mmCIF file of C-alpha atoms in Angstrom:
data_model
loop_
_atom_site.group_PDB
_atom_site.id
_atom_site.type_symbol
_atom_site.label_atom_id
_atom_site.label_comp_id
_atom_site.label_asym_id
_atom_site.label_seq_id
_atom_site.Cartn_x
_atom_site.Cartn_y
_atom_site.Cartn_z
ATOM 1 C CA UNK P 26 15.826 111.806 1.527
ATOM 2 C CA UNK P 27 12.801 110.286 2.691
ATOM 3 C CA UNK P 28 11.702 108.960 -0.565
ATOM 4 C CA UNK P 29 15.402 107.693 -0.725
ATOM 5 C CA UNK P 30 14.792 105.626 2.369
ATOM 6 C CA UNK P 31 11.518 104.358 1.111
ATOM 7 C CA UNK P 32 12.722 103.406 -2.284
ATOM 8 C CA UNK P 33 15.465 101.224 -0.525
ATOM 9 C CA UNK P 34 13.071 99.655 1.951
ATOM 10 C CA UNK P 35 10.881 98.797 -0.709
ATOM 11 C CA UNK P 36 13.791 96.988 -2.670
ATOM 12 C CA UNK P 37 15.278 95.287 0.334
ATOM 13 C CA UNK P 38 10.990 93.843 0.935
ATOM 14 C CA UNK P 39 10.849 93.094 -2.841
ATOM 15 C CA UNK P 40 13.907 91.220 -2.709
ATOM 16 C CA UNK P 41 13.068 89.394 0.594
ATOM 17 C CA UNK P 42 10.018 88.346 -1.136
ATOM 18 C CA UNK P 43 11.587 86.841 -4.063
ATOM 19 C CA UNK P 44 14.261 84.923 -1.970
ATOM 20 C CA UNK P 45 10.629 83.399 -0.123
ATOM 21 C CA UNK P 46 9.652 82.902 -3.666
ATOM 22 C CA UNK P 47 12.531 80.680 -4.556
ATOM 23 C CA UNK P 48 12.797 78.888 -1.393
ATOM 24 C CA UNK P 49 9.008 77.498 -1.769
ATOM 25 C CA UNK P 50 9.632 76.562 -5.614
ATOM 26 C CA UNK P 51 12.610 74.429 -4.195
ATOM 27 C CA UNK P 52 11.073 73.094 -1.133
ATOM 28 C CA UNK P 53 8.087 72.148 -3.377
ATOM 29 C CA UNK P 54 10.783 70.560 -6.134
ATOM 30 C CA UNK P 55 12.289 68.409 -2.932
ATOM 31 C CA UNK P 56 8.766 67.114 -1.780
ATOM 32 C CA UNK P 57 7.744 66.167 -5.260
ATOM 33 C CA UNK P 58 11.158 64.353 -6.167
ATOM 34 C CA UNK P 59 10.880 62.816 -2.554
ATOM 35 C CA UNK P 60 7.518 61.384 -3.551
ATOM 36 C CA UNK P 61 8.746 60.237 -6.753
ATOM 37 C CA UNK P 62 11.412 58.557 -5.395
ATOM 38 C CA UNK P 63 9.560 56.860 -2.451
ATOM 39 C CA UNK P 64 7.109 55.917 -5.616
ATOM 40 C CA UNK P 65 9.855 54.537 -7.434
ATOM 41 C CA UNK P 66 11.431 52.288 -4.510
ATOM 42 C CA UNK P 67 7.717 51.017 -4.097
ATOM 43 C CA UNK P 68 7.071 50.076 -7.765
ATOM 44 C CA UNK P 69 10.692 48.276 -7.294
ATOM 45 C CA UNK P 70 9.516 46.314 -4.250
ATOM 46 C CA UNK P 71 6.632 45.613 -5.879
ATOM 47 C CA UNK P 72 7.866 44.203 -8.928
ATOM 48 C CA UNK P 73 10.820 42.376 -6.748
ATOM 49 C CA UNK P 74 7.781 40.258 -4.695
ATOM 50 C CA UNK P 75 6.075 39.595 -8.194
ATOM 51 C CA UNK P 76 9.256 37.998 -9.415
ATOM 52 C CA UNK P 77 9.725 36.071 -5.999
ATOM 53 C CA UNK P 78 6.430 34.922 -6.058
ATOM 54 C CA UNK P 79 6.889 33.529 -9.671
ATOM 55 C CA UNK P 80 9.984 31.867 -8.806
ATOM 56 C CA UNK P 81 8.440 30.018 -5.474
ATOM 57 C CA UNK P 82 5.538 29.095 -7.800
ATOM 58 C CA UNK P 83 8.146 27.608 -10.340
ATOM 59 C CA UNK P 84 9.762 26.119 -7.372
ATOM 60 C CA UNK P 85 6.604 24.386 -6.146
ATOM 61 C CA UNK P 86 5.072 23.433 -9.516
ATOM 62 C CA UNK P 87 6.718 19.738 -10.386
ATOM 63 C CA UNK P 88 8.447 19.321 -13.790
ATOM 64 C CA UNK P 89 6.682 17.136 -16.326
ATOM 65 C CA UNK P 90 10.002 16.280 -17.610
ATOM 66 C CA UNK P 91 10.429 14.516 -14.411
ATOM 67 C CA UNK P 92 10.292 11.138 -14.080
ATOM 68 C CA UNK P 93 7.536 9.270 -11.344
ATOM 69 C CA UNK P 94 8.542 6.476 -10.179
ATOM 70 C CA UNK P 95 7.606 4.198 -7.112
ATOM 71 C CA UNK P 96 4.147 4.043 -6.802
ATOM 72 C CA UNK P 97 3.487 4.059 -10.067
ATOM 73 C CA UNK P 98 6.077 1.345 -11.379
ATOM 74 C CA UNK P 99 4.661 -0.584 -8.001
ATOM 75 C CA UNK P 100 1.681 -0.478 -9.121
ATOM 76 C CA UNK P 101 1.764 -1.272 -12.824
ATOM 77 C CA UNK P 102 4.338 -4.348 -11.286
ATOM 78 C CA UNK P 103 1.132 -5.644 -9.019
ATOM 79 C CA UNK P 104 -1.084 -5.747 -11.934
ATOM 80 C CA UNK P 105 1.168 -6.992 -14.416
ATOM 81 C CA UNK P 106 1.757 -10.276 -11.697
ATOM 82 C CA UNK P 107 -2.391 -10.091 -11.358
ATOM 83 C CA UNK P 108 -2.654 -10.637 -14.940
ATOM 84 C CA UNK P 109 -0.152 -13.414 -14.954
ATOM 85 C CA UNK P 110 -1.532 -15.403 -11.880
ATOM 86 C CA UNK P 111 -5.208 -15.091 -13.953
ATOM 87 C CA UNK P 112 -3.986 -16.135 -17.101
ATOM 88 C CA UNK P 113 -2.087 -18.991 -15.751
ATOM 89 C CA UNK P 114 -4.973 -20.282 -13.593
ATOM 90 C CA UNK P 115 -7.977 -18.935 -15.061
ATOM 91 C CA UNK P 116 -9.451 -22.371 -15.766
ATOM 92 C CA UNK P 117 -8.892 -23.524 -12.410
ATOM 93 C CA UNK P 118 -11.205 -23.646 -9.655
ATOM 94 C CA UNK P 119 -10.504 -21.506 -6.405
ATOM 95 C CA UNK P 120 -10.834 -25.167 -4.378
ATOM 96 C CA UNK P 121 -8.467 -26.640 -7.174
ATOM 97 C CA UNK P 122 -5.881 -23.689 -6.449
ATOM 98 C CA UNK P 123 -6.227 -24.363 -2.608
ATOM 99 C CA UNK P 124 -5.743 -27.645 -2.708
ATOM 100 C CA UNK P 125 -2.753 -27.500 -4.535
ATOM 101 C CA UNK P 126 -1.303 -24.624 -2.720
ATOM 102 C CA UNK P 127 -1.572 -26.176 0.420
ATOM 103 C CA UNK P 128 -0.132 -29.477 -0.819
ATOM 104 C CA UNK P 129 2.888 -27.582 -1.928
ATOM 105 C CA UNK P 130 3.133 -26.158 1.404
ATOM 106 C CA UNK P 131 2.611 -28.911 3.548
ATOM 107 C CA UNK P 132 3.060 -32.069 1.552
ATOM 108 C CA UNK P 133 5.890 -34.595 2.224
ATOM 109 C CA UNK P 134 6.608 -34.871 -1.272
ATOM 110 C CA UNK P 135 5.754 -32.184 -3.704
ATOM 111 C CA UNK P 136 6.045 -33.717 -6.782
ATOM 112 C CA UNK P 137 3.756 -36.816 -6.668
ATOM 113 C CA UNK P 138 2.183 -38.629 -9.727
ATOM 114 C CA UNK P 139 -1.337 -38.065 -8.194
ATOM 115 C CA UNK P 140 -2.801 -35.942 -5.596
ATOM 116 C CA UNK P 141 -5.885 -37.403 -4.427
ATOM 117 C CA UNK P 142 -8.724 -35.516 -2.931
ATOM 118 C CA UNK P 143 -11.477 -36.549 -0.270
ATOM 119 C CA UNK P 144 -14.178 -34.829 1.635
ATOM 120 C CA UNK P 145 -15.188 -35.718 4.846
ATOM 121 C CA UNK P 146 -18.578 -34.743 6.547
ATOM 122 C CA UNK P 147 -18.617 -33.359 10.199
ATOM 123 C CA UNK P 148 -19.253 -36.635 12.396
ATOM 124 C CA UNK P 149 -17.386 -38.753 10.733
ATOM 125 C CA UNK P 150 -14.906 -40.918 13.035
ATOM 126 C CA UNK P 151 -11.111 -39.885 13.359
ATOM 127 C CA UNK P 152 -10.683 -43.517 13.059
ATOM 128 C CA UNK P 153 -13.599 -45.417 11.727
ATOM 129 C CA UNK P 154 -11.152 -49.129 13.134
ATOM 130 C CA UNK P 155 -11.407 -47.652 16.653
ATOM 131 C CA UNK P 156 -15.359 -47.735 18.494
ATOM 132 C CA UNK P 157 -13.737 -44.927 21.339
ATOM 133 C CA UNK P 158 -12.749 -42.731 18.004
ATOM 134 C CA UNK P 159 -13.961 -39.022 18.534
ATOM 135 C CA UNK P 160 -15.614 -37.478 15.498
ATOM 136 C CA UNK P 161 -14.512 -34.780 13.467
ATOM 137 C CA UNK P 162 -16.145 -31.182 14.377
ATOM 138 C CA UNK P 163 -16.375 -29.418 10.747
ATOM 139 C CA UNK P 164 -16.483 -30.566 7.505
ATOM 140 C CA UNK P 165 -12.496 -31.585 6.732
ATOM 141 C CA UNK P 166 -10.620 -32.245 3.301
ATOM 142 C CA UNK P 167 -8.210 -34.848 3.228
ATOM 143 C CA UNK P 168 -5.152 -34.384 0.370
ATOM 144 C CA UNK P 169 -2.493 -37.207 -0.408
ATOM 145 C CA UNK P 170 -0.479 -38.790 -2.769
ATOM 146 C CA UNK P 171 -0.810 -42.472 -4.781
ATOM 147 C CA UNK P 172 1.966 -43.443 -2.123
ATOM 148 C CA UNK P 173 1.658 -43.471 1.726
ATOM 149 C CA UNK P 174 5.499 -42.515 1.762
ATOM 150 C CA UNK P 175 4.080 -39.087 0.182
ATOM 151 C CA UNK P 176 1.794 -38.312 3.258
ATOM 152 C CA UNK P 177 -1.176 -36.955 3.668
ATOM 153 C CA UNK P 178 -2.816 -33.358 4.815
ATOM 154 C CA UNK P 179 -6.094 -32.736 7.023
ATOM 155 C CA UNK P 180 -7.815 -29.789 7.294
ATOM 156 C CA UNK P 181 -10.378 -27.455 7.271
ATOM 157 C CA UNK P 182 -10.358 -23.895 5.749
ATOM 158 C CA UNK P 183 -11.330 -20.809 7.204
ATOM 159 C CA UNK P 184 -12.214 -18.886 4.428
ATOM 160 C CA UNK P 185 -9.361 -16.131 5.258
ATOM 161 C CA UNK P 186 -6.321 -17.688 4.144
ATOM 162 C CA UNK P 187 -5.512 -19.841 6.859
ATOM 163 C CA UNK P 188 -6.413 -23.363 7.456
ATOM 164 C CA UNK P 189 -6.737 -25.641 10.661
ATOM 165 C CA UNK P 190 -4.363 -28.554 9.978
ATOM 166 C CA UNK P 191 -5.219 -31.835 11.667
ATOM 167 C CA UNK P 192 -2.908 -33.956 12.887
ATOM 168 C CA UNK P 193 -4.360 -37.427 11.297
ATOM 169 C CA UNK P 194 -2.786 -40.211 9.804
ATOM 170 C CA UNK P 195 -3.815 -41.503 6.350
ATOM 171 C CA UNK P 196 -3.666 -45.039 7.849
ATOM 172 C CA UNK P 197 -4.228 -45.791 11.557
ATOM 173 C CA UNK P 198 -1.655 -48.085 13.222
ATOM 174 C CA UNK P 199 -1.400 -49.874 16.490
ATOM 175 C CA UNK P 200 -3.413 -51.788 18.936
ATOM 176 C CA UNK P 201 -6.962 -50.483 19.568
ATOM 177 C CA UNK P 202 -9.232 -49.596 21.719
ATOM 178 C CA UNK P 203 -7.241 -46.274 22.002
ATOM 179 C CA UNK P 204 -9.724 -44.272 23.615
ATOM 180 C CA UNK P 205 -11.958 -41.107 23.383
ATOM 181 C CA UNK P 206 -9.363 -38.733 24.787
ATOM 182 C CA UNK P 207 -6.583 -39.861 22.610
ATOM 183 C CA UNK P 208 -8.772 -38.397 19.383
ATOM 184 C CA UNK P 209 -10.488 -35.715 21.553
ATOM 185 C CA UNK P 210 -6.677 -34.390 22.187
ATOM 186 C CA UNK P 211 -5.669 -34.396 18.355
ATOM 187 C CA UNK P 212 -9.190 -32.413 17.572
ATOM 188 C CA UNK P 213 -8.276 -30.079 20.339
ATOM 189 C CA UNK P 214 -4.463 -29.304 19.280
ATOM 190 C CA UNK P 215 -5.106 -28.571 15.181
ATOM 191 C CA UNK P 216 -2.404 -26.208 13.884
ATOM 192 C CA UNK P 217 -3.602 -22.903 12.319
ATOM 193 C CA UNK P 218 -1.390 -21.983 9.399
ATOM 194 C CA UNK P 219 -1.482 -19.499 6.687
ATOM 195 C CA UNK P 220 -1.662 -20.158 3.293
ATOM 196 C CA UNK P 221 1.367 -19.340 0.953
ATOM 197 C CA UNK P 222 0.355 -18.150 -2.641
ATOM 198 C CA UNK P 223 2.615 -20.468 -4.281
ATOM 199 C CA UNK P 224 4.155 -20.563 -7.915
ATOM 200 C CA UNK P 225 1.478 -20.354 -10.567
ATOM 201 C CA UNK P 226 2.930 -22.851 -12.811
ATOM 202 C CA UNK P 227 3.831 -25.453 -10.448
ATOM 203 C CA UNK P 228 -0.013 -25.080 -9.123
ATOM 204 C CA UNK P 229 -1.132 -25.882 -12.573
ATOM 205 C CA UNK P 230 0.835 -28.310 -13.037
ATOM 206 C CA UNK P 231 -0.152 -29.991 -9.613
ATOM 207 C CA UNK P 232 -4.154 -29.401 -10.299
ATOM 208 C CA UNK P 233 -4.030 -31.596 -14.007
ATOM 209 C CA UNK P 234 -2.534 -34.345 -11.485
ATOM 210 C CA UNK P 235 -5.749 -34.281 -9.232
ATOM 211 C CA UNK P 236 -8.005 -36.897 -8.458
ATOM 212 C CA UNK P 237 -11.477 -36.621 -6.137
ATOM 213 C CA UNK P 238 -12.201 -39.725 -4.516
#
């Protein structure tokens, strides 16, 4: 009876031990698919932020296909009117080209048969009919046409695009002696004015028409 009793305590521990058995071989299958899984859903994220990282790159990269404009067709623009300006006047003198831009400008009449040109020395009289005439501060040039109807243009340059412009006659009328402060008041009130570039060809054609007295 005894042995009876042992023989079915043994088999009732034997069996106990294989259901432990079993449970450890699955709880050991769940961790390791667990860990494959948590392995797979990081390869996934992984490969997910490679492809996202590819696509911003695409994103940011600029297509060679596409077209630049702006700057560039600005800038090719500016040097293709840079070459025409120094092809049209490249055997012109930079004096020649200011004189004729600021007759254009300022002129009376634009298109004169002659546009003569005359330097005048610092100290020279405003009016050499008048002994009260003030003198001229800087060296001046004086532009005008064959006419007197054409006018005439006084000034100095500053060497920055802008001129003084004096207000002198090219002939001096009335009764004289004026006196100093009359001249004095004309040196004093010059009009500063900047320089427009002008059309090339009508600058040429102005320059062949010059004549320095």
């Amino acid at each position: 009876m005894k042995n009876q009793t042992k023989k079915i305590y043994g088999s009732i521990v034997l069996t106990l031990f294989i259901f432990l058995l079993a449970g450890c071989a699955n709880s050991m299958e769940e961790e390791s698919e667990a860990e494959n899984s948590e392995k797979d859903v990081t390869t996934v994220s992984e490969t997910d932020n490679k492809e996202d990282h590819k696509n911003n790159d695409l994103e940011k990269t600029p297509s060679s296909n596409t077209p630049n404009k702006g700057k560039t067709g600005e800038s090719k623009d500016a040097s293709s009117e840079d070459n025409a300006e120094k092809d049209t006047l490249s055997n012109y003198s930079t004096e020649e080209i200011e004189y004729a831009r600021i007759w254009l400008q300022l002129g009376a009449i634009k298109d004169v048969e002659e546009l003569n040109i005359r330097h005048i020395s610092a100290g020279t009289p405003l009016n050499p009919d008048d002994e009260t005439s003030a003198s001229y501060p800087e060296d001046v040039i004086q532009l005008s046409g064959s006419r007197l109807v054409a006018g005439s243009v006084t000034y100095s340059s500053n060497g920055d695009g802008t001129i003084n412009v004096y207000n002198i006659p090219l002939r001096w009328d009335g009764s004289y002696p004026t006196g100093e402060d009359f001249y004095k008041n004309l040196i004093e009130n010059t009009e500063l004015v900047r320089v427009d570039r002008g059309e090339d060809t009508k600058i040429s054609a102005l320059i062949n028409k010059m004549n320095t007295l």
